Structures are given as C-alpha cells and as structure tokens.
C-alpha cells in the first residue's frame, strides 16, 4: 500500500505539483521497509493534496520567452551520511517547467561546496533546456540568468583560481565555469528569503512555504484573471479540481486515507 501511495505522489510531484517535491523525496527513502510513522506522513501528504486540489500551474504567452533559473542546497541535511540536498527550478512563461529535489552523491565539506555542486547540476539542466527549446523553435535570450543565494558559491564559479579549501572539488562540478565563459548562464545573487529553490531543499515553515509556493506561480486555476486591465484566459479551460476528479485523485485520496 505504501509503495502504491508513493508511486501516485511521485506522478503528481513530477507532472504538476512541484510543491510536493520535498515531501515525496523524503517519503521515497522508506520504500523498502516503511513503518507506521511513514504511512502517517504519506497520508498527511495526501490530505494536503486533497485540500489544495485547486492549485495548478499557469503559463502565459510572451513576446519574448525569458528563461530564469534558481539554485539552492541544504548543507549536510541527512544526519546519517551527512550528504546535502540539491534543489533547483526553472521558470518560463510565468511558471516552472522543470524542477529537482535530490540528495547529492557525496558529502560536501562546506556550504559553499554543496551550493556549488547544486549549481553545477542546475547549469547542466539549463543547457539541456536551451537545446530542447531550440529544437522546438522557441528562441530564448542568452545568457540565462541563474539566481544563487550564496556569495561564496558565486565567487567560486566565476573565479577559476584554485584555493586550498576548494581545489579538492571534483572536476565534473566545474562545468558551471564553462557555461559561464560560453555565455550560456549568468549568475546573480538573490536573498534567501525569496529564493524559490529553497522549497526544493528542505521542509519549510507554513508561512514561508506558502509564500514561495505563490512566487513559484502555483495558484487556483480555472478562472480568468485580469492583469493591467487586460483579461487573459488561462491555458487550462478546466480547473485543477476537475482534473483531479477526471484522474480519480480525490477518490484515490479518500480511499487511501481509510487505511
């Protein structure tokens, strides 16, 4: 039962509910031998999904498509192996088009190093997105602005000189420097309080979580909205609630929560 629930949550988190990413990532750790506490956490996530079934992603047509990325990391989050968590998200046309929340493959010796490793993964994702958009005949201005909330990480990425405290970093992570020199990405500092990628690295308090969720572009969909005096119809003509009913999500949640 636990694996069935998590499988469905993974589908939702990957397709249309980036706000579930961290919760699902944590729940996936216990797929092998879940305990009652893990089942309760899974049910809690299902109840959250049911209570926010109206939330969805909205994308708006633009004359010039601008891609923006956000990268963050939570240093040594896992108390067992002390590995950090990578989180990033890319915004296009007013909504997220790709996001990630995953544990890093090796422990980082500092917060700067963990942020640098996350930024490297995000920069490779950015390059892939550019290639994909190019094939789809959707031109995106370069360089792509990527926001980072660690000044030390930005300095490390822009300065090719090895330092005794950073020269041990695996060569593969220095690909971010190549993308900067090639004009693929441009780094800018962003305060942690408004760093969207923060919600992909750790569990947040309710106030900050809901704030970042709104900044991410998640909102109640299905009704037209007025911006600047011009009424724009949302791309989806049916609400997220209707979609949930269509795919049986509400029924699924009701049934699973009975166990």
PDB file of C-alpha atoms in Angstrom:
ATOM      1  CA  UNK A   1       0.000   0.000   0.000  1.00  0.00           C
ATOM      2  CA  UNK A   2       2.794   2.425   0.935  1.00  0.00           C
ATOM      3  CA  UNK A   3       4.565   1.935  -2.381  1.00  0.00           C
ATOM      4  CA  UNK A   4       1.323   2.448  -4.274  1.00  0.00           C
ATOM      5  CA  UNK A   5       0.694   5.740  -2.486  1.00  0.00           C
ATOM      6  CA  UNK A   6       4.224   6.990  -3.082  1.00  0.00           C
ATOM      7  CA  UNK A   7       4.076   5.997  -6.749  1.00  0.00           C
ATOM      8  CA  UNK A   8       0.996   8.151  -7.240  1.00  0.00           C
ATOM      9  CA  UNK A   9       2.535  11.035  -5.298  1.00  0.00           C
ATOM     10  CA  UNK A  10       5.664  10.836  -7.456  1.00  0.00           C
ATOM     11  CA  UNK A  11       3.493  11.179 -10.547  1.00  0.00           C
ATOM     12  CA  UNK A  12       1.775  14.263  -9.134  1.00  0.00           C
ATOM     13  CA  UNK A  13       5.045  15.838  -7.961  1.00  0.00           C
ATOM     14  CA  UNK A  14       6.760  15.291 -11.308  1.00  0.00           C
ATOM     15  CA  UNK A  15       3.912  16.461 -13.528  1.00  0.00           C
ATOM     16  CA  UNK A  16       2.033  19.326 -11.929  1.00  0.00           C
ATOM     17  CA  UNK A  17       2.733  19.714  -8.213  1.00  0.00           C
ATOM     18  CA  UNK A  18       6.284  20.933  -7.564  1.00  0.00           C
ATOM     19  CA  UNK A  19       5.218  21.862  -4.034  1.00  0.00           C
ATOM     20  CA  UNK A  20       5.169  18.126  -3.238  1.00  0.00           C
ATOM     21  CA  UNK A  21       8.778  17.555  -4.304  1.00  0.00           C
ATOM     22  CA  UNK A  22      10.461  17.668  -0.895  1.00  0.00           C
ATOM     23  CA  UNK A  23       7.782  15.643   0.890  1.00  0.00           C
ATOM     24  CA  UNK A  24       7.832  12.951  -1.792  1.00  0.00           C
ATOM     25  CA  UNK A  25      11.631  12.878  -1.778  1.00  0.00           C
ATOM     26  CA  UNK A  26      11.643  12.178   1.961  1.00  0.00           C
ATOM     27  CA  UNK A  27       8.920   9.545   1.715  1.00  0.00           C
ATOM     28  CA  UNK A  28      10.821   7.729  -1.039  1.00  0.00           C
ATOM     29  CA  UNK A  29      13.633   6.965   1.395  1.00  0.00           C
ATOM     30  CA  UNK A  30      11.486   4.374   3.155  1.00  0.00           C
ATOM     31  CA  UNK A  31      10.128   2.436   0.201  1.00  0.00           C
ATOM     32  CA  UNK A  32      11.994  -0.714   1.241  1.00  0.00           C
ATOM     33  CA  UNK A  33      10.683  -1.071   4.794  1.00  0.00           C
ATOM     34  CA  UNK A  34       8.156   1.627   5.717  1.00  0.00           C
ATOM     35  CA  UNK A  35       6.882   1.892   9.277  1.00  0.00           C
ATOM     36  CA  UNK A  36       3.603   3.235  10.597  1.00  0.00           C
ATOM     37  CA  UNK A  37       5.068   6.706  11.066  1.00  0.00           C
ATOM     38  CA  UNK A  38       5.987   6.800   7.378  1.00  0.00           C
ATOM     39  CA  UNK A  39       2.476   5.752   6.380  1.00  0.00           C
ATOM     40  CA  UNK A  40       1.068   8.554   8.532  1.00  0.00           C
ATOM     41  CA  UNK A  41       3.386  11.020   6.801  1.00  0.00           C
ATOM     42  CA  UNK A  42       2.219   9.740   3.416  1.00  0.00           C
ATOM     43  CA  UNK A  43      -1.429  10.156   4.445  1.00  0.00           C
ATOM     44  CA  UNK A  44      -0.668  13.682   5.641  1.00  0.00           C
ATOM     45  CA  UNK A  45       0.731  14.467   2.195  1.00  0.00           C
ATOM     46  CA  UNK A  46      -2.386  13.015   0.578  1.00  0.00           C
ATOM     47  CA  UNK A  47      -4.592  15.197   2.759  1.00  0.00           C
ATOM     48  CA  UNK A  48      -2.571  18.238   1.742  1.00  0.00           C
ATOM     49  CA  UNK A  49      -3.002  17.266  -1.915  1.00  0.00           C
ATOM     50  CA  UNK A  50      -6.751  16.909  -1.486  1.00  0.00           C
ATOM     51  CA  UNK A  51      -7.037  20.195   0.388  1.00  0.00           C
ATOM     52  CA  UNK A  52      -5.165  22.067  -2.346  1.00  0.00           C
ATOM     53  CA  UNK A  53      -6.585  20.247  -5.366  1.00  0.00           C
ATOM     54  CA  UNK A  54      -7.480  23.570  -6.976  1.00  0.00           C
ATOM     55  CA  UNK A  55      -3.834  24.609  -7.253  1.00  0.00           C
ATOM     56  CA  UNK A  56      -2.171  24.323 -10.634  1.00  0.00           C
ATOM     57  CA  UNK A  57       0.468  25.820 -12.899  1.00  0.00           C
ATOM     58  CA  UNK A  58      -0.305  28.758 -15.147  1.00  0.00           C
ATOM     59  CA  UNK A  59       1.723  29.725 -18.214  1.00  0.00           C
ATOM     60  CA  UNK A  60       1.269  32.978 -20.116  1.00  0.00           C
ATOM     61  CA  UNK A  61       2.107  33.773 -23.724  1.00  0.00           C
ATOM     62  CA  UNK A  62       5.002  36.209 -24.092  1.00  0.00           C
ATOM     63  CA  UNK A  63       6.508  38.114 -26.992  1.00  0.00           C
ATOM     64  CA  UNK A  64       9.984  37.214 -25.752  1.00  0.00           C
ATOM     65  CA  UNK A  65      10.431  33.988 -23.832  1.00  0.00           C
ATOM     66  CA  UNK A  66      12.823  34.504 -20.944  1.00  0.00           C
ATOM     67  CA  UNK A  67      14.187  31.536 -19.031  1.00  0.00           C
ATOM     68  CA  UNK A  68      15.210  32.080 -15.406  1.00  0.00           C
ATOM     69  CA  UNK A  69      16.781  29.571 -13.030  1.00  0.00           C
ATOM     70  CA  UNK A  70      17.079  29.261  -9.251  1.00  0.00           C
ATOM     71  CA  UNK A  71      19.572  27.003  -7.493  1.00  0.00           C
ATOM     72  CA  UNK A  72      19.990  26.175  -3.814  1.00  0.00           C
ATOM     73  CA  UNK A  73      21.300  23.486  -1.477  1.00  0.00           C
ATOM     74  CA  UNK A  74      20.751  22.396   2.112  1.00  0.00           C
ATOM     75  CA  UNK A  75      24.142  21.612   3.618  1.00  0.00           C
ATOM     76  CA  UNK A  76      24.610  18.211   5.335  1.00  0.00           C
ATOM     77  CA  UNK A  77      20.879  17.728   5.744  1.00  0.00           C
ATOM     78  CA  UNK A  78      20.950  13.949   6.086  1.00  0.00           C
ATOM     79  CA  UNK A  79      22.006  13.188   9.668  1.00  0.00           C
ATOM     80  CA  UNK A  80      23.149   9.673   8.788  1.00  0.00           C
ATOM     81  CA  UNK A  81      25.526  10.157   5.866  1.00  0.00           C
ATOM     82  CA  UNK A  82      25.787  13.989   6.102  1.00  0.00           C
ATOM     83  CA  UNK A  83      25.033  14.437   2.419  1.00  0.00           C
ATOM     84  CA  UNK A  84      23.477  17.690   1.250  1.00  0.00           C
ATOM     85  CA  UNK A  85      20.379  18.197  -0.859  1.00  0.00           C
ATOM     86  CA  UNK A  86      20.250  19.827  -4.281  1.00  0.00           C
ATOM     87  CA  UNK A  87      17.273  21.872  -5.368  1.00  0.00           C
ATOM     88  CA  UNK A  88      16.635  23.921  -8.472  1.00  0.00           C
ATOM     89  CA  UNK A  89      13.776  25.198 -10.588  1.00  0.00           C
ATOM     90  CA  UNK A  90      13.494  26.935 -13.966  1.00  0.00           C
ATOM     91  CA  UNK A  91      10.748  29.410 -14.813  1.00  0.00           C
ATOM     92  CA  UNK A  92       9.450  30.094 -18.326  1.00  0.00           C
ATOM     93  CA  UNK A  93       6.294  31.983 -19.343  1.00  0.00           C
ATOM     94  CA  UNK A  94       5.431  32.686 -15.739  1.00  0.00           C
ATOM     95  CA  UNK A  95       5.538  29.111 -14.466  1.00  0.00           C
ATOM     96  CA  UNK A  96       8.009  26.350 -13.567  1.00  0.00           C
ATOM     97  CA  UNK A  97       8.893  23.998 -16.417  1.00  0.00           C
ATOM     98  CA  UNK A  98      11.406  21.771 -14.649  1.00  0.00           C
ATOM     99  CA  UNK A  99      12.446  21.267 -11.046  1.00  0.00           C
ATOM    100  CA  UNK A 100      14.517  18.871  -8.962  1.00  0.00           C
ATOM    101  CA  UNK A 101      14.954  17.801  -5.358  1.00  0.00           C
ATOM    102  CA  UNK A 102      17.573  15.132  -4.742  1.00  0.00           C
ATOM    103  CA  UNK A 103      20.386  14.095  -2.449  1.00  0.00           C
ATOM    104  CA  UNK A 104      23.920  14.832  -3.612  1.00  0.00           C
ATOM    105  CA  UNK A 105      26.105  11.851  -4.447  1.00  0.00           C
ATOM    106  CA  UNK A 106      28.897  12.713  -1.997  1.00  0.00           C
ATOM    107  CA  UNK A 107      29.214  14.712   1.240  1.00  0.00           C
ATOM    108  CA  UNK A 108      30.288  18.333   0.871  1.00  0.00           C
ATOM    109  CA  UNK A 109      32.895  19.792   3.217  1.00  0.00           C
ATOM    110  CA  UNK A 110      31.243  23.224   3.352  1.00  0.00           C
ATOM    111  CA  UNK A 111      28.032  25.027   2.478  1.00  0.00           C
ATOM    112  CA  UNK A 112      29.846  26.718  -0.415  1.00  0.00           C
ATOM    113  CA  UNK A 113      30.786  23.344  -1.850  1.00  0.00           C
ATOM    114  CA  UNK A 114      27.251  21.971  -1.548  1.00  0.00           C
ATOM    115  CA  UNK A 115      25.854  25.093  -3.243  1.00  0.00           C
ATOM    116  CA  UNK A 116      28.469  24.767  -5.980  1.00  0.00           C
ATOM    117  CA  UNK A 117      27.540  21.136  -6.610  1.00  0.00           C
ATOM    118  CA  UNK A 118      23.877  22.109  -6.839  1.00  0.00           C
ATOM    119  CA  UNK A 119      24.669  24.984  -9.192  1.00  0.00           C
ATOM    120  CA  UNK A 120      26.628  22.625 -11.433  1.00  0.00           C
ATOM    121  CA  UNK A 121      23.642  20.288 -11.776  1.00  0.00           C
ATOM    122  CA  UNK A 122      21.346  23.239 -12.431  1.00  0.00           C
ATOM    123  CA  UNK A 123      23.653  24.645 -15.118  1.00  0.00           C
ATOM    124  CA  UNK A 124      23.634  21.320 -16.970  1.00  0.00           C
ATOM    125  CA  UNK A 125      19.851  21.270 -16.786  1.00  0.00           C
ATOM    126  CA  UNK A 126      19.829  24.810 -18.163  1.00  0.00           C
ATOM    127  CA  UNK A 127      21.967  23.777 -21.124  1.00  0.00           C
ATOM    128  CA  UNK A 128      19.611  20.878 -21.873  1.00  0.00           C
ATOM    129  CA  UNK A 129      16.548  23.141 -21.679  1.00  0.00           C
ATOM    130  CA  UNK A 130      18.153  25.546 -24.145  1.00  0.00           C
ATOM    131  CA  UNK A 131      18.833  22.707 -26.551  1.00  0.00           C
ATOM    132  CA  UNK A 132      15.254  21.448 -26.247  1.00  0.00           C
ATOM    133  CA  UNK A 133      13.715  24.896 -26.753  1.00  0.00           C
ATOM    134  CA  UNK A 134      15.944  25.438 -29.770  1.00  0.00           C
ATOM    135  CA  UNK A 135      14.656  22.220 -31.345  1.00  0.00           C
ATOM    136  CA  UNK A 136      11.102  23.426 -30.660  1.00  0.00           C
ATOM    137  CA  UNK A 137      11.870  26.720 -32.449  1.00  0.00           C
ATOM    138  CA  UNK A 138      11.438  28.708 -29.237  1.00  0.00           C
ATOM    139  CA  UNK A 139      14.289  31.222 -29.039  1.00  0.00           C
ATOM    140  CA  UNK A 140      15.488  32.085 -25.540  1.00  0.00           C
ATOM    141  CA  UNK A 141      17.872  35.017 -24.983  1.00  0.00           C
ATOM    142  CA  UNK A 142      21.295  34.063 -23.658  1.00  0.00           C
ATOM    143  CA  UNK A 143      22.808  34.127 -21.150  1.00  0.00           C
ATOM    144  CA  UNK A 144      20.142  32.675 -18.896  1.00  0.00           C
ATOM    145  CA  UNK A 145      20.050  34.383 -15.509  1.00  0.00           C
ATOM    146  CA  UNK A 146      20.519  31.937 -12.655  1.00  0.00           C
ATOM    147  CA  UNK A 147      19.931  33.101  -9.106  1.00  0.00           C
ATOM    148  CA  UNK A 148      22.059  31.862  -6.216  1.00  0.00           C
ATOM    149  CA  UNK A 149      21.857  32.847  -2.532  1.00  0.00           C
ATOM    150  CA  UNK A 150      25.464  32.049  -1.595  1.00  0.00           C
ATOM    151  CA  UNK A 151      28.056  34.714  -2.391  1.00  0.00           C
ATOM    152  CA  UNK A 152      30.932  32.289  -1.863  1.00  0.00           C
ATOM    153  CA  UNK A 153      29.473  29.912  -4.440  1.00  0.00           C
ATOM    154  CA  UNK A 154      29.147  32.720  -6.992  1.00  0.00           C
ATOM    155  CA  UNK A 155      32.754  33.783  -6.382  1.00  0.00           C
ATOM    156  CA  UNK A 156      33.961  30.194  -6.763  1.00  0.00           C
ATOM    157  CA  UNK A 157      32.063  29.745 -10.030  1.00  0.00           C
ATOM    158  CA  UNK A 158      33.373  32.973 -11.537  1.00  0.00           C
ATOM    159  CA  UNK A 159      36.970  32.649 -10.324  1.00  0.00           C
ATOM    160  CA  UNK A 160      38.980  29.829 -11.964  1.00  0.00           C
ATOM    161  CA  UNK A 161      41.836  30.094  -9.452  1.00  0.00           C
ATOM    162  CA  UNK A 162      42.014  27.044  -7.199  1.00  0.00           C
ATOM    163  CA  UNK A 163      42.080  27.672  -3.490  1.00  0.00           C
ATOM    164  CA  UNK A 164      43.403  25.209  -0.942  1.00  0.00           C
ATOM    165  CA  UNK A 165      39.906  24.896   0.510  1.00  0.00           C
ATOM    166  CA  UNK A 166      38.198  24.234  -2.823  1.00  0.00           C
ATOM    167  CA  UNK A 167      40.766  22.505  -5.018  1.00  0.00           C
ATOM    168  CA  UNK A 168      39.522  19.077  -3.886  1.00  0.00           C
ATOM    169  CA  UNK A 169      36.115  19.596  -5.535  1.00  0.00           C
ATOM    170  CA  UNK A 170      35.515  17.014  -8.247  1.00  0.00           C
ATOM    171  CA  UNK A 171      36.392  18.283 -11.718  1.00  0.00           C
ATOM    172  CA  UNK A 172      32.940  17.407 -13.058  1.00  0.00           C
ATOM    173  CA  UNK A 173      31.354  20.162 -10.986  1.00  0.00           C
ATOM    174  CA  UNK A 174      33.480  22.841 -12.649  1.00  0.00           C
ATOM    175  CA  UNK A 175      31.353  22.558 -15.793  1.00  0.00           C
ATOM    176  CA  UNK A 176      29.475  25.566 -14.438  1.00  0.00           C
ATOM    177  CA  UNK A 177      32.539  27.698 -15.219  1.00  0.00           C
ATOM    178  CA  UNK A 178      32.454  26.512 -18.806  1.00  0.00           C
ATOM    179  CA  UNK A 179      28.819  27.561 -19.185  1.00  0.00           C
ATOM    180  CA  UNK A 180      29.601  30.982 -17.711  1.00  0.00           C
ATOM    181  CA  UNK A 181      32.525  31.544 -20.096  1.00  0.00           C
ATOM    182  CA  UNK A 182      30.433  30.282 -23.025  1.00  0.00           C
ATOM    183  CA  UNK A 183      27.676  32.775 -22.297  1.00  0.00           C
ATOM    184  CA  UNK A 184      25.069  30.128 -21.508  1.00  0.00           C
ATOM    185  CA  UNK A 185      24.379  31.312 -17.960  1.00  0.00           C
ATOM    186  CA  UNK A 186      24.883  34.431 -15.882  1.00  0.00           C
ATOM    187  CA  UNK A 187      24.906  34.294 -12.081  1.00  0.00           C
ATOM    188  CA  UNK A 188      23.163  36.792  -9.845  1.00  0.00           C
ATOM    189  CA  UNK A 189      22.771  36.916  -6.080  1.00  0.00           C
ATOM    190  CA  UNK A 190      19.286  36.586  -4.583  1.00  0.00           C
ATOM    191  CA  UNK A 191      18.297  36.869  -0.940  1.00  0.00           C
ATOM    192  CA  UNK A 192      17.447  33.575   0.749  1.00  0.00           C
ATOM    193  CA  UNK A 193      14.002  34.813   1.795  1.00  0.00           C
ATOM    194  CA  UNK A 194      12.822  34.889  -1.819  1.00  0.00           C
ATOM    195  CA  UNK A 195      14.911  32.020  -3.171  1.00  0.00           C
ATOM    196  CA  UNK A 196      12.389  29.765  -4.941  1.00  0.00           C
ATOM    197  CA  UNK A 197      14.745  26.785  -4.947  1.00  0.00           C
ATOM    198  CA  UNK A 198      14.725  26.815  -1.142  1.00  0.00           C
ATOM    199  CA  UNK A 199      11.422  24.926  -1.175  1.00  0.00           C
ATOM    200  CA  UNK A 200      13.145  22.094  -3.064  1.00  0.00           C
ATOM    201  CA  UNK A 201      15.857  21.506  -0.454  1.00  0.00           C
ATOM    202  CA  UNK A 202      14.136  21.265   2.912  1.00  0.00           C
ATOM    203  CA  UNK A 203      10.876  21.345   4.835  1.00  0.00           C
ATOM    204  CA  UNK A 204       9.826  24.939   5.435  1.00  0.00           C
ATOM    205  CA  UNK A 205       7.508  26.620   7.887  1.00  0.00           C
ATOM    206  CA  UNK A 206       3.969  27.194   6.691  1.00  0.00           C
ATOM    207  CA  UNK A 207       4.303  30.950   6.116  1.00  0.00           C
ATOM    208  CA  UNK A 208       7.479  30.734   4.045  1.00  0.00           C
ATOM    209  CA  UNK A 209       6.267  27.636   2.213  1.00  0.00           C
ATOM    210  CA  UNK A 210       3.043  29.306   1.119  1.00  0.00           C
ATOM    211  CA  UNK A 211       4.928  32.486   0.182  1.00  0.00           C
ATOM    212  CA  UNK A 212       7.388  30.638  -2.052  1.00  0.00           C
ATOM    213  CA  UNK A 213       4.602  28.490  -3.469  1.00  0.00           C
ATOM    214  CA  UNK A 214       2.837  31.644  -4.603  1.00  0.00           C
ATOM    215  CA  UNK A 215       6.040  33.118  -6.044  1.00  0.00           C
ATOM    216  CA  UNK A 216       6.574  29.860  -7.900  1.00  0.00           C
ATOM    217  CA  UNK A 217       3.389  30.524  -9.841  1.00  0.00           C
ATOM    218  CA  UNK A 218       1.081  27.971  -8.265  1.00  0.00           C
ATOM    219  CA  UNK A 219      -2.434  29.306  -7.945  1.00  0.00           C
ATOM    220  CA  UNK A 220      -6.076  28.361  -8.184  1.00  0.00           C
ATOM    221  CA  UNK A 221      -6.692  27.774 -11.875  1.00  0.00           C
ATOM    222  CA  UNK A 222      -9.812  27.683 -13.995  1.00  0.00           C
ATOM    223  CA  UNK A 223     -10.969  31.307 -13.822  1.00  0.00           C
ATOM    224  CA  UNK A 224      -9.796  34.171 -15.999  1.00  0.00           C
ATOM    225  CA  UNK A 225      -7.602  36.797 -14.369  1.00  0.00           C
ATOM    226  CA  UNK A 226      -7.201  40.483 -15.045  1.00  0.00           C
ATOM    227  CA  UNK A 227      -3.707  41.955 -15.268  1.00  0.00           C
ATOM    228  CA  UNK A 228      -3.106  45.553 -16.277  1.00  0.00           C
ATOM    229  CA  UNK A 229      -6.700  45.931 -17.384  1.00  0.00           C
ATOM    230  CA  UNK A 230      -6.426  43.122 -19.935  1.00  0.00           C
ATOM    231  CA  UNK A 231      -8.262  39.880 -19.291  1.00  0.00           C
ATOM    232  CA  UNK A 232      -6.248  36.782 -20.081  1.00  0.00           C
ATOM    233  CA  UNK A 233      -7.842  33.365 -20.300  1.00  0.00           C
ATOM    234  CA  UNK A 234      -5.743  30.723 -18.624  1.00  0.00           C
ATOM    235  CA  UNK A 235      -4.391  27.959 -20.804  1.00  0.00           C
ATOM    236  CA  UNK A 236      -6.323  25.306 -18.953  1.00  0.00           C
ATOM    237  CA  UNK A 237     -10.068  25.599 -19.526  1.00  0.00           C
ATOM    238  CA  UNK A 238     -10.854  23.221 -16.704  1.00  0.00           C
ATOM    239  CA  UNK A 239      -9.932  23.704 -13.089  1.00  0.00           C
ATOM    240  CA  UNK A 240      -7.415  21.578 -11.270  1.00  0.00           C
ATOM    241  CA  UNK A 241     -10.300  20.239  -9.222  1.00  0.00           C
ATOM    242  CA  UNK A 242     -11.983  18.952 -12.374  1.00  0.00           C
ATOM    243  CA  UNK A 243      -8.699  17.424 -13.495  1.00  0.00           C
ATOM    244  CA  UNK A 244      -8.322  15.768 -10.115  1.00  0.00           C
ATOM    245  CA  UNK A 245     -11.773  14.249 -10.429  1.00  0.00           C
ATOM    246  CA  UNK A 246     -11.065  13.183 -14.011  1.00  0.00           C
ATOM    247  CA  UNK A 247      -7.971  11.268 -12.977  1.00  0.00           C
ATOM    248  CA  UNK A 248      -9.613   9.972  -9.820  1.00  0.00           C
ATOM    249  CA  UNK A 249      -7.222  11.747  -7.446  1.00  0.00           C
ATOM    250  CA  UNK A 250      -9.894  12.776  -4.942  1.00  0.00           C
ATOM    251  CA  UNK A 251     -11.366   9.276  -4.868  1.00  0.00           C
ATOM    252  CA  UNK A 252      -7.870   7.846  -4.547  1.00  0.00           C
ATOM    253  CA  UNK A 253      -7.107  10.123  -1.595  1.00  0.00           C
ATOM    254  CA  UNK A 254     -10.407   9.317   0.120  1.00  0.00           C
ATOM    255  CA  UNK A 255      -9.849   5.581  -0.269  1.00  0.00           C
ATOM    256  CA  UNK A 256      -6.194   5.548   0.746  1.00  0.00           C
ATOM    257  CA  UNK A 257      -6.776   7.629   3.854  1.00  0.00           C
ATOM    258  CA  UNK A 258      -9.140   4.950   5.166  1.00  0.00           C
ATOM    259  CA  UNK A 259      -6.274   2.522   5.749  1.00  0.00           C
TER     260      UNK A 259
END
